[in-house]
CSV table of C-alpha atoms and ligand atoms in Angstrom, one decimal:
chain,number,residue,atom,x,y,z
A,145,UNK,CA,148.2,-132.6,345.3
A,146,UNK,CA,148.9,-136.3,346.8
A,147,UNK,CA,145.7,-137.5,348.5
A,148,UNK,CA,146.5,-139.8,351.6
A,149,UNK,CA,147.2,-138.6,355.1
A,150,UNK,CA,149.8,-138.7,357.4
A,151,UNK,CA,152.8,-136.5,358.2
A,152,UNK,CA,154.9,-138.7,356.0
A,153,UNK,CA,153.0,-138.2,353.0
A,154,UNK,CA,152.0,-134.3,354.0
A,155,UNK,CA,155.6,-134.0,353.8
A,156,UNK,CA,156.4,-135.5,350.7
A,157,UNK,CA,153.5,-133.4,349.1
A,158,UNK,CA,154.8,-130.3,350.4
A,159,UNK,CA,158.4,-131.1,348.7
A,160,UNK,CA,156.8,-132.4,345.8
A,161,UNK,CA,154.7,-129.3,345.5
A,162,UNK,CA,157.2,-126.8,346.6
A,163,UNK,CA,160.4,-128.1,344.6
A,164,UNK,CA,157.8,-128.1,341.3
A,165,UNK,CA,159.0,-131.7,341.0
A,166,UNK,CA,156.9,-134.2,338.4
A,167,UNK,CA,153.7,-135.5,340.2
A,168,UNK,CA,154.2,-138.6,341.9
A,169,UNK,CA,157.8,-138.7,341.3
A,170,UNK,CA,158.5,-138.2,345.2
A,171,UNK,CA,158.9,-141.7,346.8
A,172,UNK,CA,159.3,-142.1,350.7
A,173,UNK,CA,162.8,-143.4,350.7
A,174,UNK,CA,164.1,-141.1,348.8
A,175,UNK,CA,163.4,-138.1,351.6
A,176,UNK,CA,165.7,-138.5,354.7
A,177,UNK,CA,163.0,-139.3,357.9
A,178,UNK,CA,164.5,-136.1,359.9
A,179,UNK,CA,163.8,-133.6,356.9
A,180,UNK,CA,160.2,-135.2,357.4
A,181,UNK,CA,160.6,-135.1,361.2
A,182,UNK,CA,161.3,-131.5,360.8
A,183,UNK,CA,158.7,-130.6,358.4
A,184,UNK,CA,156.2,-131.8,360.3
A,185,UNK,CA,157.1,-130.1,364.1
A,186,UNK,CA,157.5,-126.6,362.9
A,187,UNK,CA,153.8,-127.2,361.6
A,188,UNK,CA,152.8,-127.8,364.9
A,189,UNK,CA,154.3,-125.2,366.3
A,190,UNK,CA,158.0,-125.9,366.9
A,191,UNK,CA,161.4,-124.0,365.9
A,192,UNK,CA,163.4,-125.3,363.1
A,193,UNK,CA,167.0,-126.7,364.3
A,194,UNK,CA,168.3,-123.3,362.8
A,195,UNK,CA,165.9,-120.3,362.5
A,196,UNK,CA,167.9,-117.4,361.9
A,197,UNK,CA,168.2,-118.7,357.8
A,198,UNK,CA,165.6,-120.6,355.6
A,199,UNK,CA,167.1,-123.7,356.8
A,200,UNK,CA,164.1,-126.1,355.9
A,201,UNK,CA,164.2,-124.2,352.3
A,202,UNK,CA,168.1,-125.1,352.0
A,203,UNK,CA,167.7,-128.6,353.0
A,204,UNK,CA,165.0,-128.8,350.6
A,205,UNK,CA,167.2,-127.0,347.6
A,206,UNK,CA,170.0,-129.8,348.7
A,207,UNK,CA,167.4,-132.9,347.9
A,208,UNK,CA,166.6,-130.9,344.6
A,209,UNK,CA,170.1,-131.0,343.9
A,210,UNK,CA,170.8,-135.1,344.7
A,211,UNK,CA,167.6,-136.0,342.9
A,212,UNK,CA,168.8,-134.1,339.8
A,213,UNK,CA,171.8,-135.8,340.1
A,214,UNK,CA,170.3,-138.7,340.0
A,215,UNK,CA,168.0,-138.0,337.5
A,216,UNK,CA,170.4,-136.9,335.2
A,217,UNK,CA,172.7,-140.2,336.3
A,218,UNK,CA,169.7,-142.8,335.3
A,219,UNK,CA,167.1,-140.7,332.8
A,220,UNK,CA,169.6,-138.1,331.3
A,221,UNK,CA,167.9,-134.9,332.0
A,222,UNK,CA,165.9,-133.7,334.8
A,223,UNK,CA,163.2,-131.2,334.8
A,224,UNK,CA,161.0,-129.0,337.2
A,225,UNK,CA,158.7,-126.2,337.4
A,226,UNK,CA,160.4,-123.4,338.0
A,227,UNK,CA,158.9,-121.5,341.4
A,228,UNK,CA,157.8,-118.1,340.0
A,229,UNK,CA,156.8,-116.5,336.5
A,230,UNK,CA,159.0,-116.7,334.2
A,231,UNK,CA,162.0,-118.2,336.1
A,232,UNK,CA,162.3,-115.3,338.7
A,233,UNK,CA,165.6,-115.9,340.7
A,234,UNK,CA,163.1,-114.0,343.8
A,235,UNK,CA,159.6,-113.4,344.3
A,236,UNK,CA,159.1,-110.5,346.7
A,237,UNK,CA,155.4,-109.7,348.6
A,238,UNK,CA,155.0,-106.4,349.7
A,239,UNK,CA,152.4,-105.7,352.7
A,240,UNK,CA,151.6,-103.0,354.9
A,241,UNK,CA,149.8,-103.5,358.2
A,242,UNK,CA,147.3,-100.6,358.5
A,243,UNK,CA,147.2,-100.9,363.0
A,244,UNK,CA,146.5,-96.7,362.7
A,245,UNK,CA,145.4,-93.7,360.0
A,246,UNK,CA,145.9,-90.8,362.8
A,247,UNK,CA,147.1,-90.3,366.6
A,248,UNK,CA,146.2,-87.5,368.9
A,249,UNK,CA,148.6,-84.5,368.4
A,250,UNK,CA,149.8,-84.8,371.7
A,251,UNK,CA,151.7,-87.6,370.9
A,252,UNK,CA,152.6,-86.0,367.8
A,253,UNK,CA,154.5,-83.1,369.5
A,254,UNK,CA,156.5,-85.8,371.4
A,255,UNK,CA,158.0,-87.5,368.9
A,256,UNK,CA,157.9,-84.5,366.5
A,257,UNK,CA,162.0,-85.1,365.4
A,258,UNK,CA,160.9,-88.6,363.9
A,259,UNK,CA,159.1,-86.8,361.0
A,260,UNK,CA,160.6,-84.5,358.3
A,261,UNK,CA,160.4,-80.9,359.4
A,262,UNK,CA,158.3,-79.7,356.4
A,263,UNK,CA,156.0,-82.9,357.1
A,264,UNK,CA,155.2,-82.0,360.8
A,265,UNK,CA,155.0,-78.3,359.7
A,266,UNK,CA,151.6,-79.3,357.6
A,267,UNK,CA,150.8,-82.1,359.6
A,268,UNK,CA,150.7,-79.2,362.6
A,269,UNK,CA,147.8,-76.5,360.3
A,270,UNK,CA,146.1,-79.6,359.2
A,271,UNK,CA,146.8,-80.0,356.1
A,272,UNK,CA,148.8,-83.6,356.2
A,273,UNK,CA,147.4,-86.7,357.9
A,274,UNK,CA,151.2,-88.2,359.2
A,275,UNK,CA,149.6,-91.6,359.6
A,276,UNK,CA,147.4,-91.5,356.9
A,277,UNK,CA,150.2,-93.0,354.2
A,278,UNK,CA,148.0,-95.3,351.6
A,279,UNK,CA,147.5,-93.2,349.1
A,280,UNK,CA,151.4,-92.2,349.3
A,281,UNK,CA,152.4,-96.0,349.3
A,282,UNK,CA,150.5,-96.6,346.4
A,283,UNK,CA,151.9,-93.5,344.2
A,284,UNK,CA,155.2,-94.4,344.9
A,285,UNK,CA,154.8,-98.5,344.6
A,286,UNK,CA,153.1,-97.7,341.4
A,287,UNK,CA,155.9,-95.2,339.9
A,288,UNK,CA,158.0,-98.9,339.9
A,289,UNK,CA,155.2,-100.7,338.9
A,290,UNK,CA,154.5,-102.7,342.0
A,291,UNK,CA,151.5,-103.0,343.9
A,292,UNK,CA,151.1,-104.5,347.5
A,293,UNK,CA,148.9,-105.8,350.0
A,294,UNK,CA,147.2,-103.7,353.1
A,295,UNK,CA,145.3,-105.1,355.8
A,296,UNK,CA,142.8,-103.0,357.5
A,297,UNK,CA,141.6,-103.8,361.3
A,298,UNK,CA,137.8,-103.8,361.3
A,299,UNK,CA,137.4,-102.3,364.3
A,300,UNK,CA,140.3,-99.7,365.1
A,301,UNK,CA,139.2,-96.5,363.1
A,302,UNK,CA,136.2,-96.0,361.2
A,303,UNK,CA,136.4,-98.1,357.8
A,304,UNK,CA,135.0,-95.2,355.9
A,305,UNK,CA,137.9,-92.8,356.4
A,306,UNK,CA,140.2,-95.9,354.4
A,307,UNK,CA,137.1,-96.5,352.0
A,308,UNK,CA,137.4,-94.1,349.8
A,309,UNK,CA,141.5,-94.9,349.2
A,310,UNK,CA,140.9,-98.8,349.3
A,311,UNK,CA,138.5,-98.8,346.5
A,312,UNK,CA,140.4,-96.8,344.2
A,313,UNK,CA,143.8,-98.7,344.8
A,314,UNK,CA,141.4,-102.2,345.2
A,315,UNK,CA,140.8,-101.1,341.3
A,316,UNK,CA,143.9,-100.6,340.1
A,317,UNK,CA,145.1,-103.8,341.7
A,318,UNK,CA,146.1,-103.5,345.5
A,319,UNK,CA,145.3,-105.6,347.6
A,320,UNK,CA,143.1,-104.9,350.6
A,321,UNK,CA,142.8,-107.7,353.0
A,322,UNK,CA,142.1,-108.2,356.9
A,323,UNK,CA,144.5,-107.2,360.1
A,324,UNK,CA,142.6,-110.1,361.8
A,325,UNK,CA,142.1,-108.3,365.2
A,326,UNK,CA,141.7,-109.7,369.0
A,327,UNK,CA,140.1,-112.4,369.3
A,328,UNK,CA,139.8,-113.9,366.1
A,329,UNK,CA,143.3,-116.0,365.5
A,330,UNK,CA,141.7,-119.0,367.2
A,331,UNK,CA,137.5,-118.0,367.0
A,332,UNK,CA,136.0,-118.6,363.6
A,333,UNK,CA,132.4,-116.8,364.7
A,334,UNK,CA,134.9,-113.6,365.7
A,335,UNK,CA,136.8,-114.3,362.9
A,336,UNK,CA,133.6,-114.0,360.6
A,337,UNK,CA,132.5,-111.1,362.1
A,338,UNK,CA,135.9,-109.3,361.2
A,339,UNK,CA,135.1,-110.0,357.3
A,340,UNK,CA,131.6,-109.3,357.5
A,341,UNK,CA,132.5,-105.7,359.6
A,342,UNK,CA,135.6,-105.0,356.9
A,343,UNK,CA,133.6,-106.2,353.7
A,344,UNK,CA,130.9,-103.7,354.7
A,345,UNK,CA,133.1,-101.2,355.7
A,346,UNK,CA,134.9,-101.1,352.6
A,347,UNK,CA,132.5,-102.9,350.1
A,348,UNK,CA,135.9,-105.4,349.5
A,349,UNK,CA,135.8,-109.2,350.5
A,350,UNK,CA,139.0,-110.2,352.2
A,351,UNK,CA,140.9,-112.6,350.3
A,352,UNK,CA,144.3,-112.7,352.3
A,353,UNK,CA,144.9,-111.8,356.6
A,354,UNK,CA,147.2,-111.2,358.6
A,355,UNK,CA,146.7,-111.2,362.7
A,356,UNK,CA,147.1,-108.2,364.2
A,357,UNK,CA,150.4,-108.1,366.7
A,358,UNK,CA,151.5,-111.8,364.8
A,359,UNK,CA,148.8,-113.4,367.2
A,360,UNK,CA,148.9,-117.5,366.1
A,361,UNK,CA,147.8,-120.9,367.1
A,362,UNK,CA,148.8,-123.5,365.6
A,363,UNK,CA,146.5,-125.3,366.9
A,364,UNK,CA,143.5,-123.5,365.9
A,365,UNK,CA,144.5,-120.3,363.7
A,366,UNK,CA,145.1,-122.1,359.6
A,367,UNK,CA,142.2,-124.0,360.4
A,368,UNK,CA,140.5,-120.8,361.7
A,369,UNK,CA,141.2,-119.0,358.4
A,370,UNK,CA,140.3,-121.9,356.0
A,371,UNK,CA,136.5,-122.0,357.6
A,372,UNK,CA,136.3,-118.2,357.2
A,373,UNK,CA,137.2,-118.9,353.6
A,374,UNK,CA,140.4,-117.2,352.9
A,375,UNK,CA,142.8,-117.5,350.2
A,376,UNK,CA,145.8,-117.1,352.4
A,377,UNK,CA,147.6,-116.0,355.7
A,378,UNK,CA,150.5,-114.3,356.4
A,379,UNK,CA,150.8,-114.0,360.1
A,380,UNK,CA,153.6,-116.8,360.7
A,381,UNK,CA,156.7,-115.0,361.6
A,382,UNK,CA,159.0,-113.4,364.2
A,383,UNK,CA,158.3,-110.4,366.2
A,384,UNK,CA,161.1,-109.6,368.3
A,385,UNK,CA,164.0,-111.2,366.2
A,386,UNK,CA,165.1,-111.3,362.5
A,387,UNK,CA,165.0,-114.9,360.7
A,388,UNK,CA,162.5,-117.8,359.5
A,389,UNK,CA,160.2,-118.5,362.0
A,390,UNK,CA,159.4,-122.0,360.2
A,391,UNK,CA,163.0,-122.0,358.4
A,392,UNK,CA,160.6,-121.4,355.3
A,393,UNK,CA,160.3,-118.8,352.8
A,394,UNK,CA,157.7,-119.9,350.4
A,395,UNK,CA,154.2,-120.7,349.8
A,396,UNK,CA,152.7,-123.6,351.2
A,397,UNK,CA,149.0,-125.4,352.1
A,398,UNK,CA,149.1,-125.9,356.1
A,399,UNK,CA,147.9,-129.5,357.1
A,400,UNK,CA,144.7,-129.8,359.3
A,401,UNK,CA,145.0,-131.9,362.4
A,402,UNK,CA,145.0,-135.0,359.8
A,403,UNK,CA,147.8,-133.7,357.8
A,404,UNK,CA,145.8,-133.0,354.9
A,405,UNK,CA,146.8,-130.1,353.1
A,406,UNK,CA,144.4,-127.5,353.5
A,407,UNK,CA,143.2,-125.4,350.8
A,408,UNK,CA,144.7,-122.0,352.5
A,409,UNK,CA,148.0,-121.3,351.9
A,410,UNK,CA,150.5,-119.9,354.1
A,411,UNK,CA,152.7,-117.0,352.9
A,412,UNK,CA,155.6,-117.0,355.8
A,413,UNK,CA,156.8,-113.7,357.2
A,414,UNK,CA,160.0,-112.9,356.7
A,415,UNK,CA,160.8,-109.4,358.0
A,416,UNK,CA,158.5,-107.0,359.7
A,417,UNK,CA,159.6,-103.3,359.7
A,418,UNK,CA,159.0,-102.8,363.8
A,419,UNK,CA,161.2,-105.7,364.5
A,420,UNK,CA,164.2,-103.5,363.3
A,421,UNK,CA,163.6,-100.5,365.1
A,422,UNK,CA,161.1,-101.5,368.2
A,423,UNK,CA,162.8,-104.7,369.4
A,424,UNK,CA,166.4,-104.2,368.3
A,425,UNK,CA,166.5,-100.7,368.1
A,426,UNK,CA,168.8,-100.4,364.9
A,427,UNK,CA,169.5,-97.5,363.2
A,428,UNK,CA,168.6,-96.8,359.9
A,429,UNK,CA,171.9,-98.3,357.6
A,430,UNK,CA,171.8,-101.0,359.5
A,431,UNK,CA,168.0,-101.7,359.4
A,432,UNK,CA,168.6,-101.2,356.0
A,433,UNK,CA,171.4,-103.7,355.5
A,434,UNK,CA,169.5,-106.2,357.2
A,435,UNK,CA,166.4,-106.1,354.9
A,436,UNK,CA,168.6,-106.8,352.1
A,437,UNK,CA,170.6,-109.5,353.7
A,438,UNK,CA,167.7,-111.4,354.9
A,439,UNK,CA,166.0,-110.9,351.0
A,440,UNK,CA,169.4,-112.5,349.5
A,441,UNK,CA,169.2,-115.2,351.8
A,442,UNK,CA,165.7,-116.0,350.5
A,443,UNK,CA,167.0,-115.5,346.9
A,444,UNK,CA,169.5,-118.3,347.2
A,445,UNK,CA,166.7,-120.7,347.7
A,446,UNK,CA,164.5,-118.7,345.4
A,447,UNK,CA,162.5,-118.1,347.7
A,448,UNK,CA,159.6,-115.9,348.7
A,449,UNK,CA,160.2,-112.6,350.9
A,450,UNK,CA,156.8,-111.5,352.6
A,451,UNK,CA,157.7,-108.3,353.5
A,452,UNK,CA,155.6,-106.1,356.1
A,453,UNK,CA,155.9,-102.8,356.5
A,454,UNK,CA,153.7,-101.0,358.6
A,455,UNK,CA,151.8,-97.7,356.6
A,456,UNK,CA,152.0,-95.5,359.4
A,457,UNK,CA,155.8,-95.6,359.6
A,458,UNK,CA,157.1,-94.5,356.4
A,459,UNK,CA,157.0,-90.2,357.0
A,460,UNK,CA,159.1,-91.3,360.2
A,461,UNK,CA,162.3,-91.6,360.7
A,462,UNK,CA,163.1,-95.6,360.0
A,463,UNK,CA,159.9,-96.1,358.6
A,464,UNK,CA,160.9,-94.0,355.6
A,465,UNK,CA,163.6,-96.0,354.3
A,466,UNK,CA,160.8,-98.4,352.5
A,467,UNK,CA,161.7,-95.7,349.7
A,468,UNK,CA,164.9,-96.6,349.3
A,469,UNK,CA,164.2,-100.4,349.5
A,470,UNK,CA,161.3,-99.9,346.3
A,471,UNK,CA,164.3,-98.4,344.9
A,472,UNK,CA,166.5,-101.3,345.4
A,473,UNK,CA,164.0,-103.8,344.1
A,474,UNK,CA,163.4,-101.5,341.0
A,475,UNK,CA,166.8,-102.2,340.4
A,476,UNK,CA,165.9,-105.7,339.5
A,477,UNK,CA,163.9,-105.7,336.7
A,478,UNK,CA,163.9,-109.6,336.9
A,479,UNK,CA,162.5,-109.9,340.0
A,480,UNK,CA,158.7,-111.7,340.8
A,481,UNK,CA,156.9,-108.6,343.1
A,482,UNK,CA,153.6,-109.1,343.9
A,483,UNK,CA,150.4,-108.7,346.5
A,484,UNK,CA,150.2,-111.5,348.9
A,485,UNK,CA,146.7,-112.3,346.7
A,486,UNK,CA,148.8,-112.4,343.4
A,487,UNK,CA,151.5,-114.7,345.1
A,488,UNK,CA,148.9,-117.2,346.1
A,489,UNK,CA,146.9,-117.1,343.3
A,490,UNK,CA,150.4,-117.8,341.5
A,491,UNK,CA,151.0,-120.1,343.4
A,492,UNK,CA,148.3,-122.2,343.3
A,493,UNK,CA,148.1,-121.9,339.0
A,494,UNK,CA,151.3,-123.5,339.5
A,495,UNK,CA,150.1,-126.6,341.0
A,496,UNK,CA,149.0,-127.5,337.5
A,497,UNK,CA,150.7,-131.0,337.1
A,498,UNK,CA,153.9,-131.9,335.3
A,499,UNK,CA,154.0,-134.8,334.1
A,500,UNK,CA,156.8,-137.6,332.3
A,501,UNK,CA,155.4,-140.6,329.9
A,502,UNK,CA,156.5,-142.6,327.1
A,503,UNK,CA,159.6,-144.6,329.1
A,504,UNK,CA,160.2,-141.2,330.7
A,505,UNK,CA,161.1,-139.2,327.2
A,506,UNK,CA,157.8,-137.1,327.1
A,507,UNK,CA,157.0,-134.3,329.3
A,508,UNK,CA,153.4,-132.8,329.7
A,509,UNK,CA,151.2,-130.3,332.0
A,510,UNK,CA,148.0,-130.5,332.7
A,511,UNK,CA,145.2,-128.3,331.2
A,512,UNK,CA,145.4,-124.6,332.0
A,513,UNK,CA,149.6,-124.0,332.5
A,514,UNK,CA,149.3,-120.2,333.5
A,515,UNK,CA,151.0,-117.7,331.8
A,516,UNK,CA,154.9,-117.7,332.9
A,517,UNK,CA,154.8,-120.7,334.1
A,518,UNK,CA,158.2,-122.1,333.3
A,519,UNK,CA,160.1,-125.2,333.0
A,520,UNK,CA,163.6,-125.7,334.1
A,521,UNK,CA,165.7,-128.6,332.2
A,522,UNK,CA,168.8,-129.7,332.6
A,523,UNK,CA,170.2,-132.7,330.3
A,524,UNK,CA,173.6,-134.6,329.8
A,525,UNK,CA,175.6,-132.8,327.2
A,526,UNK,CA,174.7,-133.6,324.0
A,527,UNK,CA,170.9,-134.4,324.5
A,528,UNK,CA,168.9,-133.3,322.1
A,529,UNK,CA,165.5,-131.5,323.4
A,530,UNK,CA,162.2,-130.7,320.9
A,531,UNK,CA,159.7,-128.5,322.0
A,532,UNK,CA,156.1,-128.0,320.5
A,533,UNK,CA,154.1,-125.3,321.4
A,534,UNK,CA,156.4,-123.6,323.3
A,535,UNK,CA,160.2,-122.1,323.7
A,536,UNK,CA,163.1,-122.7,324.7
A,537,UNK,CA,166.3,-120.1,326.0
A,538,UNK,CA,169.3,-121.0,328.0
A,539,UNK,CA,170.6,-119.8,331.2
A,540,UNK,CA,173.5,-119.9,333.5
A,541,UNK,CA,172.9,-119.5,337.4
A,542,UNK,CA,175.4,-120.6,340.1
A,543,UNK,CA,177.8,-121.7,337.5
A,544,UNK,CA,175.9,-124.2,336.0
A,545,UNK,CA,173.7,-124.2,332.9
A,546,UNK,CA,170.0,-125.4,332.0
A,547,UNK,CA,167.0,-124.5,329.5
A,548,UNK,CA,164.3,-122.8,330.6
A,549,UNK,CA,161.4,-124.3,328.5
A,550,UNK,CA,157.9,-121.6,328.3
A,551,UNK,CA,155.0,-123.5,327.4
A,552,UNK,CA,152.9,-121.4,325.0
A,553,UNK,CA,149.8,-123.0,324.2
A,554,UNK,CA,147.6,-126.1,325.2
A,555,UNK,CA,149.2,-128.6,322.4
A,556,UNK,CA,152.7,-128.2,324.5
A,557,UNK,CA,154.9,-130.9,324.9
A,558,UNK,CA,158.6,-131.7,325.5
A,559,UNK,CA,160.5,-134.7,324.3
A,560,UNK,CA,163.3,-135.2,325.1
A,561,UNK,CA,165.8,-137.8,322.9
A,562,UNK,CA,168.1,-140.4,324.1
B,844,ZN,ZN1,149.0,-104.8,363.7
């Protein structure tokens, strides 16, 4: 990361970092003041000019494309980190928000036609917990090989009933993080109070939150979160309406009220399963339709898509078409899916620097490149590229081609001739 303050520079280290460009290679002039502008209001709190699509993340994949152009122009080749292991065209975080394990039976019977007959049959002698779904979500997440994130409130239901589930998924690599709940998006002694409660409760330190009902300040709530020591949030999204809260859809450090990048990163929302059905009231196709279409918008800026889908939803009617949407990803075998804890730790591994010497023909990372980390290169035709330490494989993607360069071992370098 860039030291300095400001929003200028905060802004130019969030591009820098988020684009995977070479470390210092980012110069003031050559970002357009309102991208800047931008950047810096929806971090206070502000909408994005457009936020029904990741509008920040396409103007940002538009100065990616004129600074390779130049690059290529003056240099002959450009390169970059590419966002996610291996070149992933998508990374994809799965999270569940666990607000409820049971409800009274009363309220059972009343909605009884939003479960599956057979379900409510065994849920009616006892022998099913409807809202109870961990155990289910991880068996079937696991039969496509993905894990995923819950958050537990501390103080909803009693932590030992989720204990015994949370420990054994925790092991096999789920994620179990806090539902930060009232009261603690903009109190750090509540907030600490909430791990301390959960920790105990479950005997698992919270790496990652999210706020219960998308409660956030942005005032107070990042820096809220980095003094409780967290890893991440992912709070920062929409409740009643689809779309990019901050026009983002990747990771990035929030700044503190000196726009220094924090050491917390932000994971953005970008759909939550109740927006779908409690505030628009879709039916199920069209819920359905609109997960994918708001996960291929993030693809085209190969992006992130956080993901929330509440656990006590999926034997219900709605709620039960996460199935078909593992299914879908499973589909896509070269997809980046992930807990919210595996995303960030990704993404900060990443932040390992890339770095150009020797008049700009030698290309270098720092110590510790993490495994999958890739390289994207494009040249002028007919440059000659030498690898050590490493490999190299081409690709085509939106009708253009480049190398994908894998580093495999400290010694690594790329040169790159003439
Ligand atoms: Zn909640």
């Amino acid at each position: 990361m860039l030291t300095g303050t400001g929003k200028a520079s905060y802004a130019l280290n969030f591009l820098e970092e988020s684009l995977g460009l070479v470390s210092g290679s980012l110069g003031s002039e050559g970002v357009a003041r309102d991208l800047v502008d931008e950047l810096g209001s929806v971090m206070r709190g502000s909408a994005p000019k457009d936020s029904t699509t990741p509008s920040l993340e396409a103007r940002a994949a538009s100065l990616l494309s004129e600074l390779e152009k130049s690059a290529i122009e003056d240099d002959g080749f450009f390169v970059r980190k590419a966002r996610w292991p291996g070149a992933a065209p998508l990374a994809v975080c799965l999270t569940h928000d666990v607000d409820n394990i049971e409800r009274p039976m009363e309220h059972i019977l009343r909605i009884r036609d939003r479960f599956d007959k057979a379900d409510f049959q065994k849920a009616l002698k006892g022998r099913l917990s409807l809202y109870d779904n961990i155990e289910l979500i991880g068996k079937k997440e696991a039969a496509q090989g993905y894990r995923s994130s819950f958050y537990l409130l501390s103080a909803n239901y009693p932590l030992e009933k989720v204990r015994p589930a949370a420990r054994k998924l925790n092991a096999r690599g789920w994620e179990f993080g806090l539902h930060g709940d009232f009261g603690t998006h903009d109190s750090e002694p509540e907030m600490k109070k909430a791990v301390t409660k959960l920790r105990e409760g479950i005997g698992i330190r919270p790496r990652g939150l999210r706020e219960h009902y998308l409660r956030f300040d942005f005032a107070e709530s990042w820096r809220v979160m980095e003094g409780a020591g967290f890893d991440y949030d992912s709070t920062v999204g929409n409740n009643d309406r689809l779309g990019f809260k901050l026009g983002l859809a990747a990771p990035f450090h929030p700044p503190d009220e000196s726009w220094r990048p924090m050491r917390l990163l932000e994971l953005p929302l970008s759909l939550m399963d109740t927006t779908l059905w409690g505030y628009l009231k879709k039916g199920e196709e069209e819920g359905f339709a609109d997960v994918m279409r708001s996960m291929a918008m993030v693809e085209e800026v190969e992006g992130l898509f956080t993901l929330l889908w509440h656990q006590e939803a999926v034997r219900m009617k709605g709620g039960r078409i996460y199935w078909r949407i593992l299914e879908e990803l499973g589909r896509r075998k070269e997809l980046f899916v992930g807990t919210g804890l595996e995303v960030a730790r990704w993404w900060r591994a990443r932040e390992v620097p890339l770095k150009v010497a020797n008049d700009r023909r030698l290309i270098t990372l720092g110590a510790r490149v993490p495994e999958g980390l890739t390289l994207v290169l494009k040249t002028r035709p007919g440059t000659k590229v030498k690898v050590t330490s490493g490999s190299v494989r081409s690709r085509v993607r939106g009708g253009k081609s480049e190398r994908l360069v894998t580093p495999s071992g400290p010694a690594f370098k790329l040169e790159v001739s003439r």
